[in-house]
Short mmCIF file of C-alpha atoms and ligand atoms in Angstrom, two decimals:
data_model
loop_
_atom_site.label_atom_id
_atom_site.label_comp_id
_atom_site.label_asym_id
_atom_site.label_seq_id
_atom_site.Cartn_x
_atom_site.Cartn_y
_atom_site.Cartn_z
CA MET A 1 3.22 21.85 -13.63
CA SER A 2 4.12 18.14 -12.52
CA ARG A 3 1.81 16.10 -10.83
CA ILE A 4 2.27 15.09 -7.03
CA ILE A 5 1.92 11.56 -5.76
CA LEU A 6 2.46 10.49 -1.98
CA ILE A 7 3.18 6.75 -1.49
CA THR A 8 3.11 4.97 1.99
CA GLY A 9 5.51 2.40 2.55
CA ALA A 10 7.86 3.29 -0.10
CA THR A 11 10.63 1.58 1.35
CA SER A 12 10.06 -1.79 -0.07
CA GLY A 13 7.83 -3.93 -2.40
CA PHE A 14 4.84 -2.22 -4.05
CA GLY A 15 5.52 1.11 -2.62
CA LYS A 16 8.97 1.26 -3.80
CA ALA A 17 8.05 0.10 -7.20
CA ILE A 18 5.32 2.60 -7.48
CA ALA A 19 7.51 5.36 -6.52
CA GLU A 20 9.95 4.32 -9.33
CA LYS A 21 7.35 4.00 -11.92
CA PHE A 22 5.83 7.41 -11.35
CA ALA A 23 9.20 9.14 -10.86
CA LYS A 24 10.24 7.85 -14.25
CA GLU A 25 7.00 9.12 -15.72
CA GLY A 26 7.69 12.59 -14.54
CA TYR A 27 5.75 12.87 -11.43
CA ASP A 28 7.02 14.62 -8.34
CA VAL A 29 7.27 11.87 -5.62
CA ILE A 30 6.38 12.07 -1.81
CA ILE A 31 7.90 8.93 -0.32
CA THR A 32 7.31 7.73 3.22
CA GLY A 33 8.11 5.01 5.35
CA ARG A 34 9.73 4.10 8.98
CA ARG A 35 13.44 2.96 7.71
CA LEU A 36 15.27 6.30 7.25
CA GLU A 37 18.36 4.61 5.40
CA ARG A 38 15.86 3.13 2.93
CA LEU A 39 14.16 6.32 2.28
CA GLN A 40 17.53 7.97 1.59
CA GLU A 41 18.74 5.56 -0.81
CA LEU A 42 15.54 5.73 -2.55
CA GLU A 43 15.65 9.46 -2.85
CA LYS A 44 18.99 9.15 -4.26
CA GLU A 45 18.06 6.83 -6.92
CA LEU A 46 15.11 8.85 -7.87
CA HIS A 47 17.16 12.23 -7.92
CA ALA A 48 19.62 10.30 -10.37
CA ILE A 49 16.77 9.91 -13.00
CA GLY A 50 15.80 13.40 -12.60
CA ALA A 51 12.84 13.47 -10.23
CA LYS A 52 11.60 15.95 -7.62
CA VAL A 53 11.51 13.89 -4.41
CA LEU A 54 10.39 14.72 -0.77
CA SER A 55 11.10 11.94 1.80
CA LEU A 56 8.73 11.75 4.93
CA ASN A 57 9.87 9.51 7.69
CA PHE A 58 7.13 8.41 9.77
CA ASP A 59 5.30 5.47 11.42
CA VAL A 60 1.69 5.33 9.85
CA ARG A 61 0.59 4.42 13.56
CA LYS A 62 1.52 7.62 15.06
CA ARG A 63 -1.61 9.68 14.65
CA TYR A 64 -0.38 13.04 15.78
CA GLU A 65 3.12 12.71 14.11
CA VAL A 66 1.22 11.97 10.84
CA GLN A 67 -0.83 14.75 11.09
CA ASP A 68 1.92 17.17 11.97
CA ILE A 69 4.39 15.87 9.13
CA ILE A 70 1.80 16.46 6.62
CA ASN A 71 0.76 19.84 7.90
CA ASP A 72 4.46 20.85 8.04
CA MET A 73 5.28 19.88 4.37
CA PRO A 74 6.53 22.85 2.12
CA GLU A 75 3.36 24.60 0.66
CA GLU A 76 4.40 23.36 -2.84
CA TRP A 77 4.22 19.75 -2.00
CA LYS A 78 0.61 20.10 -0.49
CA ASN A 79 -1.06 19.92 -4.06
CA ILE A 80 -1.17 16.19 -3.77
CA ASP A 81 -2.90 14.78 -6.83
CA ILE A 82 -2.57 11.06 -5.92
CA LEU A 83 -2.43 9.28 -2.48
CA VAL A 84 -1.30 5.60 -2.37
CA ASN A 85 -2.14 4.02 0.94
CA ASN A 86 0.19 1.08 0.60
CA ALA A 87 1.91 0.78 3.90
CA GLY A 88 0.77 -2.45 5.67
CA LEU A 89 1.76 -6.00 6.81
CA ALA A 90 0.57 -9.38 7.84
CA VAL A 91 2.29 -10.66 10.99
CA GLY A 92 1.93 -14.24 12.17
CA LEU A 93 -0.23 -17.16 10.71
CA ASP A 94 -2.20 -18.47 13.70
CA HIS A 95 -5.60 -19.92 14.58
CA ILE A 96 -7.67 -17.44 16.41
CA ASP A 97 -7.48 -19.14 19.72
CA THR A 98 -3.67 -19.24 19.73
CA GLY A 99 -2.88 -16.03 18.01
CA ASN A 100 -0.43 -13.25 19.24
CA ILE A 101 -2.40 -10.22 20.37
CA ASP A 102 0.65 -8.17 19.77
CA ASP A 103 0.63 -9.23 16.20
CA TRP A 104 -3.00 -8.56 16.05
CA ASP A 105 -2.50 -4.99 17.12
CA ARG A 106 0.15 -4.36 14.79
CA MET A 107 -1.91 -5.32 11.94
CA ILE A 108 -4.93 -3.54 12.70
CA ASP A 109 -3.00 -0.42 13.81
CA THR A 110 -1.07 -0.38 10.70
CA ASN A 111 -3.43 -1.60 7.82
CA VAL A 112 -6.70 0.03 9.25
CA LYS A 113 -5.82 2.77 11.71
CA GLY A 114 -2.70 4.04 10.05
CA LEU A 115 -4.48 4.09 6.62
CA LEU A 116 -7.23 6.22 8.28
CA TYR A 117 -4.64 8.62 9.84
CA VAL A 118 -2.91 9.34 6.63
CA THR A 119 -6.32 9.60 4.62
CA ARG A 120 -7.49 12.22 7.23
CA ALA A 121 -4.37 14.31 6.86
CA VAL A 122 -4.01 14.20 3.10
CA VAL A 123 -7.68 14.32 1.81
CA PRO A 124 -8.75 17.55 3.27
CA LEU A 125 -5.77 19.00 0.98
CA MET A 126 -7.58 17.31 -2.16
CA VAL A 127 -11.08 18.57 -1.15
CA ALA A 128 -9.76 21.82 -1.04
CA ARG A 129 -8.51 21.67 -4.69
CA ASN A 130 -11.79 19.64 -5.86
CA SER A 131 -9.63 16.98 -7.28
CA GLY A 132 -7.62 13.88 -6.25
CA HIS A 133 -7.13 10.10 -6.86
CA ILE A 134 -6.76 7.69 -3.66
CA PHE A 135 -5.55 4.09 -4.15
CA ASN A 136 -5.93 1.78 -1.12
CA ILE A 137 -4.02 -1.37 -1.34
CA SER A 138 -6.27 -4.14 -0.11
CA SER A 139 -5.48 -7.79 -0.90
CA ILE A 140 -7.30 -10.98 -2.16
CA ALA A 141 -7.46 -11.38 1.71
CA GLY A 142 -9.83 -8.58 1.63
CA LYS A 143 -12.17 -10.41 -0.59
CA GLU A 144 -12.11 -13.84 0.99
CA VAL A 145 -10.86 -15.41 4.30
CA TYR A 146 -8.53 -18.22 4.78
CA GLU A 147 -7.34 -20.62 7.61
CA ASN A 148 -5.11 -18.55 9.91
CA GLY A 149 -5.47 -15.38 8.03
CA ASN A 150 -8.22 -14.19 10.66
CA VAL A 151 -6.95 -10.73 11.65
CA TYR A 152 -4.99 -9.82 8.47
CA CYS A 153 -8.03 -11.04 6.49
CA ALA A 154 -10.18 -8.66 8.85
CA SER A 155 -7.81 -5.74 8.33
CA LYS A 156 -7.95 -6.02 4.68
CA HIS A 157 -12.03 -6.35 4.55
CA ALA A 158 -11.89 -3.34 6.52
CA VAL A 159 -9.84 -1.54 3.61
CA GLU A 160 -12.39 -2.84 1.15
CA ALA A 161 -15.34 -1.25 3.22
CA LEU A 162 -13.17 2.06 3.44
CA SER A 163 -12.57 2.18 -0.13
CA LYS A 164 -16.30 1.81 -1.04
CA ALA A 165 -17.18 4.57 1.89
CA MET A 166 -14.48 6.94 0.84
CA ARG A 167 -15.78 6.82 -3.05
CA ILE A 168 -19.23 7.71 -1.65
CA ASP A 169 -18.24 10.64 0.74
CA LEU A 170 -15.81 12.06 -1.85
CA LEU A 171 -18.07 11.77 -4.84
CA LYS A 172 -18.91 15.33 -4.76
CA HIS A 173 -15.29 16.62 -4.15
CA ASN A 174 -14.27 14.93 -7.70
CA ILE A 175 -12.00 12.50 -5.86
CA LYS A 176 -11.39 9.12 -7.33
CA VAL A 177 -11.15 5.95 -5.11
CA THR A 178 -9.47 2.97 -6.47
CA ASN A 179 -9.09 -0.20 -4.50
CA ILE A 180 -6.31 -2.70 -5.62
CA ALA A 181 -6.51 -6.47 -4.43
CA PRO A 182 -3.16 -8.22 -5.14
CA GLY A 183 -2.76 -11.93 -4.91
CA MET A 184 0.68 -13.60 -4.22
CA ALA A 185 3.34 -11.15 -4.77
CA GLU A 186 7.13 -11.64 -3.93
CA THR A 187 8.21 -8.75 -1.88
CA GLU A 188 9.38 -8.50 1.73
CA PHE A 189 5.49 -9.34 2.89
CA SER A 190 6.22 -12.87 3.65
CA LEU A 191 9.59 -12.24 5.46
CA VAL A 192 7.62 -9.90 7.55
CA ARG A 193 4.59 -12.40 7.99
CA PHE A 194 7.02 -14.81 9.38
CA LYS A 195 9.19 -12.45 11.28
CA GLY A 196 12.41 -12.84 9.53
CA ASP A 197 12.36 -16.78 8.57
CA LYS A 198 13.69 -16.96 5.24
CA GLU A 199 13.04 -20.51 4.50
CA LYS A 200 9.19 -20.08 5.38
CA ALA A 201 8.90 -17.06 3.30
CA ARG A 202 10.64 -18.52 0.17
CA ASP A 203 8.45 -21.75 0.48
CA VAL A 204 5.31 -19.49 0.11
CA TYR A 205 6.26 -18.83 -3.70
CA ARG A 206 7.75 -22.38 -4.26
CA GLY A 207 6.85 -23.35 -7.89
CA ILE A 208 4.80 -20.31 -8.59
CA GLU A 209 5.78 -17.17 -10.59
CA ALA A 210 4.39 -14.81 -8.38
CA LEU A 211 3.42 -11.13 -9.06
CA ARG A 212 6.36 -8.95 -9.02
CA ALA A 213 6.18 -5.33 -7.27
CA GLU A 214 6.55 -3.70 -10.72
CA ASP A 215 3.38 -5.45 -11.95
CA ILE A 216 1.31 -3.54 -9.39
CA ALA A 217 3.09 -0.33 -10.03
CA ASP A 218 1.98 -0.71 -13.60
CA VAL A 219 -1.35 -1.37 -12.75
CA VAL A 220 -1.67 1.70 -10.37
CA TYR A 221 -0.01 4.03 -13.18
CA TYR A 222 -2.57 2.67 -15.62
CA CYS A 223 -5.52 3.42 -13.46
CA ALA A 224 -3.95 6.72 -12.38
CA THR A 225 -3.58 8.02 -16.09
CA LEU A 226 -7.02 7.18 -17.49
CA PRO A 227 -9.24 10.11 -18.55
CA PRO A 228 -10.85 12.33 -15.88
CA HIS A 229 -14.27 10.94 -16.18
CA VAL A 230 -13.11 7.14 -15.82
CA CYS A 231 -12.37 5.60 -12.48
CA ILE A 232 -11.40 2.04 -11.80
CA ASN A 233 -13.23 1.26 -8.58
CA ASP A 234 -11.85 -2.31 -7.60
CA LEU A 235 -9.25 -4.55 -9.17
CA THR A 236 -8.13 -7.98 -8.07
CA ILE A 237 -4.87 -9.15 -9.63
CA THR A 238 -3.34 -12.57 -9.11
CA PRO A 239 -0.49 -14.42 -10.58
CA ALA A 240 -1.82 -16.49 -13.58
CA ALA A 241 -1.09 -19.44 -11.40
CA GLN A 242 -3.50 -18.45 -8.52
CA ALA A 243 -7.24 -18.53 -8.99
CA ASN A 244 -8.04 -16.87 -5.48
CA VAL A 245 -6.76 -17.26 -1.92
CA TYR A 246 -7.66 -21.08 -1.90
CA TYR A 247 -6.56 -22.21 -5.31
CA ASN A 248 -3.10 -22.21 -7.14
CA VAL A 249 -0.96 -24.58 -9.19
CA ARG A 250 2.64 -25.21 -8.41
CA LEU A 251 5.25 -26.47 -10.61
CA LYS A 252 6.92 -29.59 -8.87
CA GLY A 253 10.73 -29.86 -8.27
P1 LIG B 1 6.67 -5.07 2.08
O1 LIG B 1 6.76 -5.72 3.14
O2 LIG B 1 7.74 -5.31 0.79
O3 LIG B 1 6.61 -3.51 2.15
C1 LIG B 1 5.64 -3.05 3.04
C2 LIG B 1 5.87 -1.57 3.19
O4 LIG B 1 5.04 -0.96 4.24
C3 LIG B 1 7.27 -1.21 3.57
O5 LIG B 1 7.67 0.02 2.96
C4 LIG B 1 7.18 -0.52 5.13
O6 LIG B 1 8.28 0.31 5.42
C5 LIG B 1 5.87 -0.10 5.06
N1 LIG B 1 5.13 -0.18 6.70
C6 LIG B 1 4.84 -1.16 7.15
N2 LIG B 1 4.54 -0.81 8.46
C7 LIG B 1 4.58 0.52 8.58
C8 LIG B 1 4.32 1.55 9.41
N3 LIG B 1 3.93 1.15 10.70
N4 LIG B 1 4.46 2.74 9.04
C9 LIG B 1 4.93 3.10 7.82
N5 LIG B 1 5.10 2.27 6.91
C10 LIG B 1 5.04 0.99 7.22
O7 LIG B 1 5.21 -5.60 1.40
P2 LIG B 1 4.41 -5.25 0.22
O8 LIG B 1 5.01 -4.29 -0.61
O9 LIG B 1 3.93 -6.70 -0.33
O10 LIG B 1 3.21 -4.66 0.80
C11 LIG B 1 2.46 -3.61 0.47
C12 LIG B 1 1.02 -3.58 0.80
O11 LIG B 1 0.38 -4.59 -0.19
C13 LIG B 1 0.45 -4.02 2.07
O12 LIG B 1 -0.49 -3.24 2.66
C14 LIG B 1 0.14 -5.65 2.02
O13 LIG B 1 -0.82 -5.70 2.79
C15 LIG B 1 -0.38 -5.47 0.56
N6 LIG B 1 -0.27 -6.78 -0.04
C16 LIG B 1 0.68 -7.52 -0.37
C17 LIG B 1 0.77 -8.68 -1.02
C18 LIG B 1 1.87 -9.63 -1.39
O14 LIG B 1 1.65 -10.67 -1.42
N7 LIG B 1 2.91 -9.20 -1.24
C19 LIG B 1 -0.71 -9.14 -1.78
C20 LIG B 1 -1.72 -8.42 -1.19
C21 LIG B 1 -1.62 -7.10 -0.69
P3 LIG B 1 9.13 0.62 6.70
O15 LIG B 1 9.22 -0.75 7.26
O16 LIG B 1 10.35 1.28 6.13
O17 LIG B 1 8.15 1.40 7.66
C1 LIG B 2 -1.46 -11.07 0.76
C2 LIG B 2 -1.85 -12.19 -0.08
O1 LIG B 2 -2.81 -14.25 0.32
O2 LIG B 2 -0.99 -14.06 1.74
O3 LIG B 2 -2.18 -9.91 1.04
O4 LIG B 2 -3.02 -12.96 2.10
S1 LIG B 2 -2.28 -13.37 1.08
#
């Protein structure tokens, strides 16, 4: 019987790469996100490599919709082995006294509350089977705080705390929890943070070989396929040219 993975935010970046990686490796894949067209394209791509796919089109911020959609999944898809809480975003980069409160709400609602809604809907299915593995995609912004990062950093610090808390609460249910904290990775992340400003987004990665989404997918796959008695609790991954949120080296020119 194939194993089942559910990935939030599979329409782009890390989530899409994780879906592709696990599909190639023979997993049945549940892909989720708000952009229906992207979901449909990915579903087609994964079918073409012979994978079994279920697309769920929802916004993680919609508490009741999340619960209903997970409840209404076909029974054979409910044996979820791996949950990847990946959907998330940074919006804006401002000092605390000038920050946009709508941006703050979006980050907290998505990165913290959305992650909780999905977890609350999926984890009872794992508890019932006494088996499972949760990946929470945090960030180096969950380890340290940088200027203008305030609310995004706070949301990822919350993810870090939730990873630790889930590991304790779910220990007796044989559910592993792995917290993944990537550094600079070139996805649509900066385009979203700068609200579509391509120039500003490109500038973030200028002179740096940033992580690729596939690097994160490989790491998640590695952690997910270790023997049952081994759990990687927490992993920080940066490009070789980045030490932490403060220090990196850029090639000139
Ligand atoms: P992308 O912008 O490429 O992907 C983000 C994904 O999240 C998309 O699939 C998007 O789908 C989904 N998403 C966003 N909001 C919602 C929502 N309300 N409901 C459902 N899905 C949503 O960025 P990344 O792949 O880089 O980001 C993935 C995760 O990694 C995020 O949690 C981010 O904070 C974290 N991260 C990113 C780093 C980076 O440098 N790139 C570094 C460290 C952590 P859709 O819009 O279709 O809903
Ligand atoms: C994304 C990495 O450094 O832009 O989580 O916050 S950073």
